[in-house]
Amino acid sequence: MKNNILIIGGGPAGLEASAQLQRMGYNVILIEKDSVLGGHLAKWDRLFPDGVPADEVLSGLIHGTEGVKLFTETEIRAINRLEKSYNVRLTNGITVLSDAVLIASGFDLFNAVKKEEYGYGIYDRVITNADLEAYFKNGSDKRIDHPKRIGFVHCVGSRDEKSGCRSCSKVCCATAVKQAIEVKESFPDAEVFCFYMDLRLFGRHYEDLYLKAQKEYGVRFIRGRVAEVSENIDGSLVIKAEDTVASKPLKATMDLLVLMSGMRPSVSGKAVGDLLEMTVEEDGYFAVRSGIAAGQRSPLPGLFLAGAATGPKTLPETLADARAAAVEIDRYLTEIFPDARNYKQLVRERW
Amino acid sequence: MVDFGFGLVPSSRMNLDLFDKEKYEELAEIEPDVRICMACGSCTAVCTAGKYTRTSLREAIEDIKNAKPEKALEMLRACQLCGKCSMVCPRGINTRHLILSITKVYSAK
Ligand SMILES: Cc1cc2nc3c(=O)[nH]c(=O)nc-3n(C[C@H](O)[C@H](O)[C@H](O)COP(=O)(O)OP(=O)(O)OC[C@H]3O[C@@H](n4cnc5c(N)ncnc54)[C@H](O)[C@@H]3O)c2cc1C
Ligand code: SF4
Ligand code: SF4
Ligand code: SF4
C-alpha cells in the first residue's frame, strides 16, 4: 500500500507540496475550498521583484500537480486522529484515511474597511493593493480615472496594535514599490508618493526595485505613517501625515489612494485548526513545533504546515517552505510506515 | 570686549554622552510606554496644536532620548491634552498620560 497524504489548500504552498510528494511516489489528495486553484497568486497580475506574470507562475505550478487527486470547492467536515493516521471526512461526502496531513491554508487579506480613518468603502477613490492588482489584470475600475496624484499607504492593518496586528506583513513594502512603478507606467504624468514607516525591502533584487522607483520613475518616498484621510467635495482626498525626516506635519491632496492591506491568518484555516485543537501563536498564525529548526512540523504527529499558514511569506519563501514540508513528510512516513510500498521502497527492492 | 567678528552659539549637535539615564528610568518607571514609540509620526500628523505651534510628541520623545529635555518640554508646551494623538497611535500608547508624565519628571529640578 502507498501512503495517503491529504493537503489542505490549493494555493502556491499546497500546489508545490502536492507536486513534490506526487513525484516521490505518494498518493496525494489536494482539497481547495474555492472553485479555482492558486490561492492569492490567482489574484495578482505581475510579481515583484522582476515583474513576471503571475499567470505564468501559476500555470507552471498547476502543471506540476498531474496525477494528484484534486477536489475543488471542498473543505474538511470532520477530522480525527487514529493510532497512526487521520480519518478525514470531506464536505463532498468522501472519507480519506490519511497518513500525513499538510495544512497549507495560507492567509486572508486584511479587511481595510476596519481601518475606518482611511475611508475604504466610504470614500470613492480609496482602493487596496488587491483592487489595483485586479485593475491591472482586468483593465477597468471606475474608481481609477486618470489620476494625477497617487498615494500609497504602507502598513494598513499591520504593525498596528489598534487593528489587532502587531507584526509586519513583509510583502507589502515590495508590493507598494512595485505598484508605484506600475501606476507610473500606466499614468506617466502622475506624481506618485509612498508613505512608509520603514521600507522593508529585504529580499534579493528588492533594493534594486527601490532604486529603480526613485531613479527611473521619480516616486517620492515620505517617512511618516498616514494618520487620517478625508474627502473633498470633488472626490479628491486629503491625507495627513508627519514627514518625520523634515519633522513637520504635512497634508497632501490625492486623486487616488492605494492601501497596502496586510496579511492576516486564514479564517478557514483556523476552522480546521480548531477541529484538531491546534495551537496558534499570539499573532494568530499556526505554531510550529518548538525550535528554530522545526519549520514545517506542527506540534501534532503527522501534521505538517507550509506557506503563509505559519506567517507572512513571499512567493519564493512559500515555495521553499512547501518543498521543505515535502521532505519532512517523506522522512516522517518512512519512519512510521517502514513497510509501506511507496516509490522509494519499490526502487530499493528492484535494485 | 574685543569684537572678533563672530559670536559663540551653543552646539546644535546631539551629544548622547549627556543623556540622563536616571531621569529617563524615573520616567520609564511611571510610563513604560515611552520605550515603545516607533517614531511613526501619526501623533504629530493629527495634533490639533501642531498646525500653528511646534508641537510634536514624537519629537519630544526623540529629544528626551537625545539628551535635549528642554526641547522636549518646548515641543509639548502648547499641548491642549485633547487626546487626538492617542486615537491614532499604532502602538496604543496612552499619549496624554505620557505627556503629563514627561512634563512632571522633566520640569522638576
Ligand atoms: C497584495 C499582495 C501582493 C503579493 N505579491 C507578491 C509578489 O509580487 N511576489 C511574491 O513573491 N509574493 C507576493 N505576495 C505573497 C504571495 O501572495 C504569498 O506568498 C502566497 O500567496 C502564499 O501562498 P499560500 O499557498 O501559503 O497561501 P494562499 O495564497 O493564501 O493560498 C491558500 C489557499 O488555501 C485555501 N484554503 C484555506 N483554507 C482552506 C480550507 N479550510 N479548506 C480548503 N482550502 C482552504 C484558500 O482558498 C487558498 O486557495 C503578495 C501578497 C500580497 C498580500
Ligand atoms: S512590509 Fe512594509 S508595508 Fe508591509 S507591514 Fe511591513 S513595513 Fe509595513
Ligand atoms: S493631546 Fe496634545 S499632543 Fe496630542 S494631539 Fe492633542 S494637543 Fe497634540
Ligand atoms: S503615534 Fe505613537 S508610535 Fe507614533 S510617533 Fe506618536 S507616540 Fe510614537
XYZ file of C-alpha atoms and ligand atoms in Angstrom:
537
model
C 0.000 0.000 0.000
C 1.120 3.506 -0.782
C 0.702 6.167 1.915
C -2.098 8.711 1.512
C -1.293 12.353 2.110
C -4.013 14.976 2.410
C -3.145 18.570 1.556
C -5.494 21.323 2.660
C -5.363 24.451 0.481
C -4.683 24.754 -3.251
C -2.593 27.940 -3.137
C 1.098 28.072 -4.108
C 2.157 26.144 -0.972
C -0.379 23.336 -1.432
C 0.279 23.050 -5.174
C 4.059 22.878 -4.810
C 3.955 20.384 -1.931
C 1.487 18.201 -3.896
C 3.746 18.157 -6.918
C 6.812 17.218 -4.878
C 5.065 14.452 -2.900
C 3.396 13.065 -6.002
C 6.824 12.787 -7.634
C 8.133 10.957 -4.553
C 5.502 8.333 -5.249
C 2.879 9.069 -2.631
C -0.870 9.147 -3.074
C -1.692 12.849 -2.843
C -5.166 14.270 -2.270
C -5.445 18.050 -2.547
C -8.528 19.950 -1.426
C -9.320 23.599 -2.164
C -12.326 25.453 -0.816
C -12.646 27.806 -3.811
C -13.657 26.802 -7.333
C -10.235 27.739 -8.747
C -6.701 26.800 -7.766
C -3.919 29.212 -6.982
C -4.977 30.966 -3.785
C -3.863 34.582 -3.767
C -1.480 34.061 -6.651
C -4.531 33.750 -8.912
C -5.468 37.316 -7.953
C -2.138 39.002 -8.715
C -1.098 40.440 -12.084
C 2.702 40.783 -12.134
C 5.056 39.754 -9.341
C 7.810 41.578 -7.518
C 10.712 41.811 -7.820
C 11.019 41.124 -11.562
C 7.514 41.698 -12.948
C 6.956 38.080 -14.000
C 3.270 37.478 -14.883
C 1.526 35.673 -12.004
C -0.471 33.586 -14.532
C 2.728 32.079 -15.869
C 3.966 31.028 -12.437
C 0.558 29.649 -11.521
C 0.160 27.539 -14.656
C 3.628 26.103 -14.015
C 2.592 25.120 -10.500
C -0.691 23.590 -11.641
C 1.071 21.721 -14.453
C 3.327 20.063 -11.855
C 0.398 18.519 -9.994
C -0.513 15.985 -12.667
C -1.652 12.746 -11.045
C -2.732 14.428 -7.791
C -6.328 13.719 -6.745
C -7.870 17.118 -6.701
C -11.131 18.311 -5.171
C -12.123 21.954 -5.535
C -14.987 23.551 -3.601
C -14.192 21.069 -0.883
C -13.396 21.527 2.788
C -12.966 19.358 5.852
C -16.136 18.278 7.614
C -14.548 16.224 10.375
C -11.083 15.020 11.192
C -9.838 12.754 13.954
C -6.622 11.089 14.816
C -6.351 7.317 14.827
C -3.310 5.481 16.122
C -1.066 6.339 13.190
C -3.275 8.170 10.703
C -6.013 10.740 10.359
C -9.559 9.847 9.440
C -10.933 12.752 7.396
C -14.461 13.358 6.173
C -14.694 15.873 3.356
C -17.657 18.117 2.543
C -18.071 16.301 -0.799
C -19.010 13.115 1.069
C -15.680 11.340 0.564
C -13.765 9.876 3.501
C -9.973 9.679 3.373
C -7.639 7.720 5.613
C -4.572 9.918 5.553
C -1.143 9.014 6.943
C 0.044 12.602 6.928
C -1.815 15.901 6.622
C -0.370 19.150 5.351
C -2.127 22.391 6.205
C -1.451 24.983 3.514
C -4.396 27.240 4.224
C -2.486 30.461 3.603
C -3.661 33.900 4.682
C -6.559 36.328 4.360
C -6.010 39.879 3.208
C -6.681 42.394 5.981
C -10.140 43.884 5.546
C -9.334 47.573 5.021
C -12.877 48.602 5.991
C -11.792 48.038 9.575
C -9.260 50.856 9.353
C -12.030 53.427 9.219
C -9.783 56.505 9.355
C -8.553 55.670 5.836
C -12.087 55.630 4.447
C -12.022 52.419 2.396
C -15.615 51.683 1.384
C -16.577 55.240 2.406
C -14.558 57.443 0.039
C -14.760 56.547 -3.655
C -11.111 56.845 -4.550
C -9.580 54.781 -1.800
C -8.639 51.312 -3.061
C -6.457 48.440 -1.842
C -3.385 46.695 -3.237
C -5.632 43.774 -4.232
C -8.017 46.146 -6.075
C -5.076 47.571 -8.001
C -3.901 44.074 -8.984
C -7.443 43.349 -10.214
C -7.356 46.584 -12.218
C -4.067 45.624 -13.865
C -5.493 42.182 -14.619
C -8.882 43.289 -15.961
C -8.074 46.786 -17.154
C -11.010 48.606 -15.593
C -12.081 50.093 -12.289
C -14.390 53.073 -12.178
C -12.513 54.491 -9.189
C -9.346 54.866 -11.274
C -9.862 57.690 -13.746
C -6.598 59.236 -14.960
C -5.293 60.120 -11.512
C -2.701 62.896 -11.387
C -1.561 62.256 -7.822
C -1.440 58.817 -6.340
C -0.540 57.949 -2.761
C 0.451 54.547 -1.403
C -0.222 53.942 2.278
C 2.057 51.336 3.840
C 1.285 49.148 6.879
C -2.525 49.069 6.627
C -3.675 46.579 9.237
C -0.058 45.660 10.018
C 2.255 46.961 12.722
C -0.833 48.395 14.318
C -2.000 47.259 17.741
C -5.301 49.026 17.139
C -6.241 46.817 14.233
C -5.144 43.767 16.179
C -1.912 43.084 14.350
C 1.472 43.881 15.754
C 3.509 42.092 13.131
C 4.848 43.216 9.793
C 3.238 41.624 6.725
C 6.551 41.516 4.942
C 5.295 41.616 1.352
C 3.568 44.997 1.234
C 6.609 47.297 1.066
C 7.791 45.454 -2.023
C 4.227 45.427 -3.386
C 3.917 49.194 -2.870
C 7.190 49.912 -4.671
C 6.241 47.526 -7.483
C 2.766 49.037 -7.863
C 4.142 52.601 -7.659
C 6.288 51.794 -10.698
C 3.355 50.165 -12.485
C 0.996 53.113 -11.985
C 3.738 55.417 -13.226
C 3.898 53.274 -16.354
C 0.122 53.465 -16.775
C -0.092 57.188 -15.946
C 3.290 58.759 -16.802
C 2.138 62.289 -15.853
C 1.088 61.286 -12.366
C 3.004 62.176 -9.218
C 3.403 59.120 -7.037
C 4.075 59.080 -3.276
C 4.769 56.259 -0.826
C 4.125 56.929 2.869
C 6.097 54.466 4.976
C 7.470 53.959 8.488
C 10.340 51.691 7.472
C 10.981 50.384 3.992
C 11.382 46.658 4.431
C 12.934 45.601 1.149
C 14.929 42.669 2.396
C 14.907 40.202 -0.492
C 17.230 39.659 -3.381
C 16.647 42.357 -6.066
C 14.229 44.253 -3.832
C 16.618 47.127 -3.195
C 17.119 47.357 -6.962
C 13.379 47.805 -7.310
C 13.509 50.671 -4.792
C 16.393 52.300 -6.636
C 14.520 51.951 -9.930
C 11.404 53.552 -8.426
C 13.478 56.546 -7.314
C 15.769 56.901 -10.293
C 13.669 55.967 -13.290
C 10.155 56.696 -12.073
C 10.638 59.600 -9.647
C 8.477 58.046 -6.958
C 8.614 60.137 -3.758
C 9.154 58.304 -0.507
C 7.952 60.098 2.598
C 8.808 58.714 6.008
C 5.649 59.057 8.037
C 2.592 56.990 8.679
C -0.649 58.309 7.188
C -2.748 59.236 10.209
C -6.065 60.123 8.601
C -7.811 60.750 5.311
C -10.731 62.977 4.408
C -12.626 63.590 1.195
C -13.117 66.852 -0.712
C -16.346 67.707 -2.438
C -14.823 66.833 -5.839
C -13.918 63.361 -4.587
C -10.206 64.024 -4.131
C -8.636 63.000 -0.863
C -6.707 64.942 1.746
C -4.210 62.942 3.700
C -2.427 63.889 6.892
C 0.934 62.535 7.973
C 4.095 63.799 9.546
C 7.169 63.988 7.370
C 9.335 62.673 10.191
C 12.523 63.442 8.285
C 11.566 67.103 7.986
C 9.855 66.983 11.426
C 6.794 68.781 10.097
C 3.143 67.825 9.880
C 2.105 67.530 6.262
C -1.069 67.485 4.208
C -1.442 66.488 0.588
C -4.302 66.116 -1.871
C -4.508 62.869 -3.835
C -6.712 61.644 -6.682
C -6.216 58.044 -5.716
C -5.085 56.361 -2.535
C -3.886 52.761 -2.506
C -3.921 50.983 0.856
C -1.314 48.269 1.423
C -3.566 45.789 3.194
C -1.520 43.275 5.097
C -1.735 39.553 5.724
C -3.932 38.042 8.430
C -4.267 34.369 9.383
C -6.773 32.483 7.228
C -10.188 32.147 8.858
C -10.945 28.849 7.080
C -7.536 27.569 8.066
C -8.284 28.432 11.655
C -11.529 26.437 11.449
C -9.529 23.327 10.510
C -7.066 24.104 13.289
C -9.932 24.276 15.776
C -11.128 20.785 14.767
C -7.670 19.488 15.625
C -7.176 21.769 18.631
C -4.019 23.098 17.053
C -2.116 25.808 18.832
C -1.843 29.250 17.324
C 0.621 31.876 18.437
C -0.240 35.361 19.670
C -0.104 36.632 16.073
C -2.900 34.206 15.124
C -0.796 32.006 12.824
C -0.251 28.303 13.482
C 2.565 27.408 15.845
C 5.289 25.140 14.539
C 6.958 22.622 16.788
C 9.264 24.481 19.125
C 12.769 25.114 17.982
C 14.108 27.260 15.227
C 14.870 24.245 13.044
C 11.351 22.743 13.128
C 9.885 24.974 10.435
C 7.233 22.699 8.880
C 6.335 20.280 11.683
C 3.282 21.074 13.806
C 3.209 20.031 17.454
C 0.888 17.130 16.448
C 2.311 13.903 14.970
C 1.792 13.510 11.226
C 0.516 17.041 10.849
C 2.607 19.491 8.843
C 2.401 23.152 7.885
C 3.583 25.123 4.863
C 3.342 28.589 3.351
C 1.620 31.634 4.770
C -0.291 29.445 7.269
C 2.706 29.981 9.555
C 3.101 33.713 8.941
C 3.678 36.177 6.109
C 5.882 34.878 3.307
C 6.808 35.923 -0.201
C 6.138 33.531 -3.038
C 9.711 32.123 -3.241
C 9.679 31.635 0.531
C 6.319 29.897 0.302
C 7.557 27.533 -2.393
C 10.771 26.745 -0.500
C 8.684 26.066 2.601
C 6.424 23.695 0.634
C 9.405 21.748 -0.688
C 10.833 21.521 2.807
C 7.482 20.240 4.085
C 7.535 17.536 1.407
C 10.932 16.359 2.624
C 9.773 16.402 6.275
C 6.651 14.404 5.389
C 8.712 11.866 3.451
C 11.053 11.446 6.413
C 8.169 11.031 8.815
C 6.324 8.464 6.700
C 9.478 6.433 6.108
C 9.973 6.230 9.878
C 6.387 5.495 10.879
C 5.496 3.184 7.974
C 8.775 1.405 7.134
C 6.926 -1.296 5.213
C 4.734 0.946 3.066
C 5.176 0.230 -0.622
C 5.996 3.730 -1.792
C 8.076 4.522 -4.819
C 11.312 4.648 -2.834
C 10.710 1.215 -1.358
C 9.918 -0.255 -4.768
C 13.105 1.204 -6.250
C 15.131 -0.250 -3.390
C 13.617 -3.690 -3.913
C 14.245 -3.630 -7.640
C 17.942 -2.940 -7.122
C 35.124 93.348 24.866
C 37.071 92.669 21.714
C 34.879 92.122 18.707
C 36.128 89.022 16.899
C 33.507 89.380 14.181
C 31.684 86.203 15.216
C 29.698 85.076 18.218
C 29.611 81.805 20.085
C 26.438 79.729 19.723
C 25.694 76.576 21.667
C 26.411 73.391 19.737
C 23.391 72.052 17.892
C 24.895 68.602 17.785
C 23.223 65.933 19.885
C 25.554 64.510 22.457
C 24.387 61.141 23.710
C 27.033 61.275 26.424
C 24.859 63.865 28.148
C 21.854 61.536 28.299
C 20.453 61.486 31.827
C 19.793 57.786 32.305
C 18.496 58.102 35.843
C 15.860 60.614 34.915
C 14.828 58.559 31.907
C 14.447 55.475 34.088
C 12.384 57.554 36.506
C 10.080 58.432 33.601
C 10.008 54.870 32.276
C 9.107 53.622 35.736
C 5.817 55.533 35.741
C 5.430 55.472 31.951
C 6.859 52.267 30.441
C 5.258 53.096 27.088
C 7.892 55.758 26.451
C 10.101 52.885 25.318
C 7.747 51.540 22.647
C 7.219 54.550 20.392
C 8.194 53.631 16.825
C 8.512 57.195 15.608
C 5.750 56.867 13.030
C 4.651 60.488 13.371
C 0.903 59.789 13.496
C 0.567 61.815 16.702
C 2.259 64.838 15.158
C 0.246 64.496 11.962
C -3.098 64.905 13.720
C -2.045 67.203 16.583
C -4.582 69.987 16.999
C -1.919 72.340 18.332
C 0.704 71.379 15.762
C -0.681 73.379 12.879
C 0.292 76.722 14.393
C 2.879 75.831 17.022
C 5.777 73.399 17.037
C 4.042 70.653 18.957
C 5.134 67.074 18.473
C 5.021 64.151 20.842
C 7.176 62.087 18.525
C 9.871 64.740 18.566
C 9.564 65.219 22.321
C 10.236 61.525 22.907
C 13.172 61.723 20.495
C 14.514 64.831 22.240
C 14.489 63.138 25.617
C 16.420 60.195 24.252
C 18.820 62.594 22.550
C 19.631 64.437 25.771
C 17.598 67.544 24.903
C 14.923 67.564 27.613
C 14.348 71.349 27.423
C 13.481 70.933 23.757
C 11.108 68.129 24.647
C 9.242 70.354 27.081
C 9.109 73.080 24.441
C 7.599 70.574 21.983
C 4.771 69.868 24.409
C 4.252 73.375 25.795
C 1.261 74.157 23.580
C -0.359 70.746 24.015
C -4.008 71.041 24.995
C -4.303 67.439 26.130
C -7.072 66.971 23.591
C -6.182 63.290 23.158
C -6.374 63.147 19.382
C -2.904 61.631 19.238
C -3.959 58.738 21.437
C -6.630 57.811 18.892
C -4.111 57.242 16.117
C -1.055 55.866 17.903
C -0.460 52.424 16.329
C 1.348 51.245 19.430
C -1.668 52.074 21.562
C 0.242 54.454 23.829
C -1.775 56.477 26.320
C -0.241 59.629 24.909
C -1.917 62.142 27.195
C -0.705 60.320 30.223
C 2.768 60.142 28.718
C 2.786 63.877 28.010
C 1.807 64.655 31.599
C 4.490 62.330 32.941
C 7.196 63.828 30.733
C 6.252 67.294 31.926
C 6.190 66.184 35.527
C 9.535 64.365 35.514
C 11.499 66.815 33.392
C 10.062 70.050 34.834
C 11.146 69.023 38.326
C 14.565 70.468 39.038
C -1.010 42.270 -2.055
C -0.025 41.140 -2.151
C 0.797 41.023 -3.275
C 1.755 40.000 -3.342
N 2.594 39.986 -4.403
C 3.640 39.108 -4.393
C 4.660 39.199 -5.395
O 4.569 40.036 -6.297
N 5.721 38.357 -5.288
C 5.839 37.439 -4.276
O 6.858 36.750 -4.188
N 4.860 37.307 -3.338
C 3.776 38.120 -3.372
N 2.810 38.033 -2.399
C 2.855 36.889 -1.449
C 2.092 35.650 -2.002
O 0.774 36.029 -2.333
C 2.101 34.552 -0.940
O 3.431 34.180 -0.666
C 1.361 33.281 -1.375
O 0.081 33.553 -1.865
C 1.252 32.311 -0.185
O 0.764 31.089 -0.642
P -0.076 30.097 0.287
O -0.391 28.900 -0.541
O 0.654 29.878 1.550
O -1.418 30.885 0.666
P -2.640 31.398 -0.229
O -2.183 32.011 -1.490
O -3.484 32.226 0.693
O -3.456 30.068 -0.590
C -4.143 29.327 0.397
C -5.239 28.513 -0.262
O -5.829 27.647 0.698
C -7.238 27.642 0.555
N -7.828 27.279 1.840
C -7.748 27.958 3.021
N -8.387 27.295 3.987
C -8.892 26.169 3.427
C -9.650 25.094 3.941
N -10.033 25.040 5.224
N -10.013 24.101 3.101
C -9.644 24.153 1.778
N -8.909 25.145 1.246
C -8.537 26.148 2.063
C -7.529 29.068 0.120
O -8.789 29.155 -0.540
C -6.359 29.353 -0.822
O -6.643 28.934 -2.144
C 1.840 39.036 -2.308
C 0.974 39.121 -1.218
C 0.074 40.174 -1.107
C -0.786 40.288 0.110
S 6.217 45.069 4.634
Fe 6.329 47.289 4.794
S 4.199 47.982 4.452
Fe 4.114 45.793 4.950
S 3.747 45.760 7.150
Fe 5.978 45.549 6.828
S 6.747 47.649 6.955
Fe 4.524 47.787 6.668
S -3.063 65.727 23.223
Fe -1.546 67.361 22.865
S 0.000 66.418 21.535
Fe -1.835 65.116 21.462
S -2.970 65.847 19.666
Fe -3.795 66.919 21.466
S -2.608 68.822 21.537
Fe -1.463 67.443 20.192
S 1.780 57.906 17.218
Fe 2.624 56.648 18.918
S 4.201 55.377 17.967
Fe 3.720 57.003 16.508
S 5.258 58.590 16.931
Fe 3.438 59.095 18.149
S 3.747 58.146 20.137
Fe 5.227 57.226 18.724
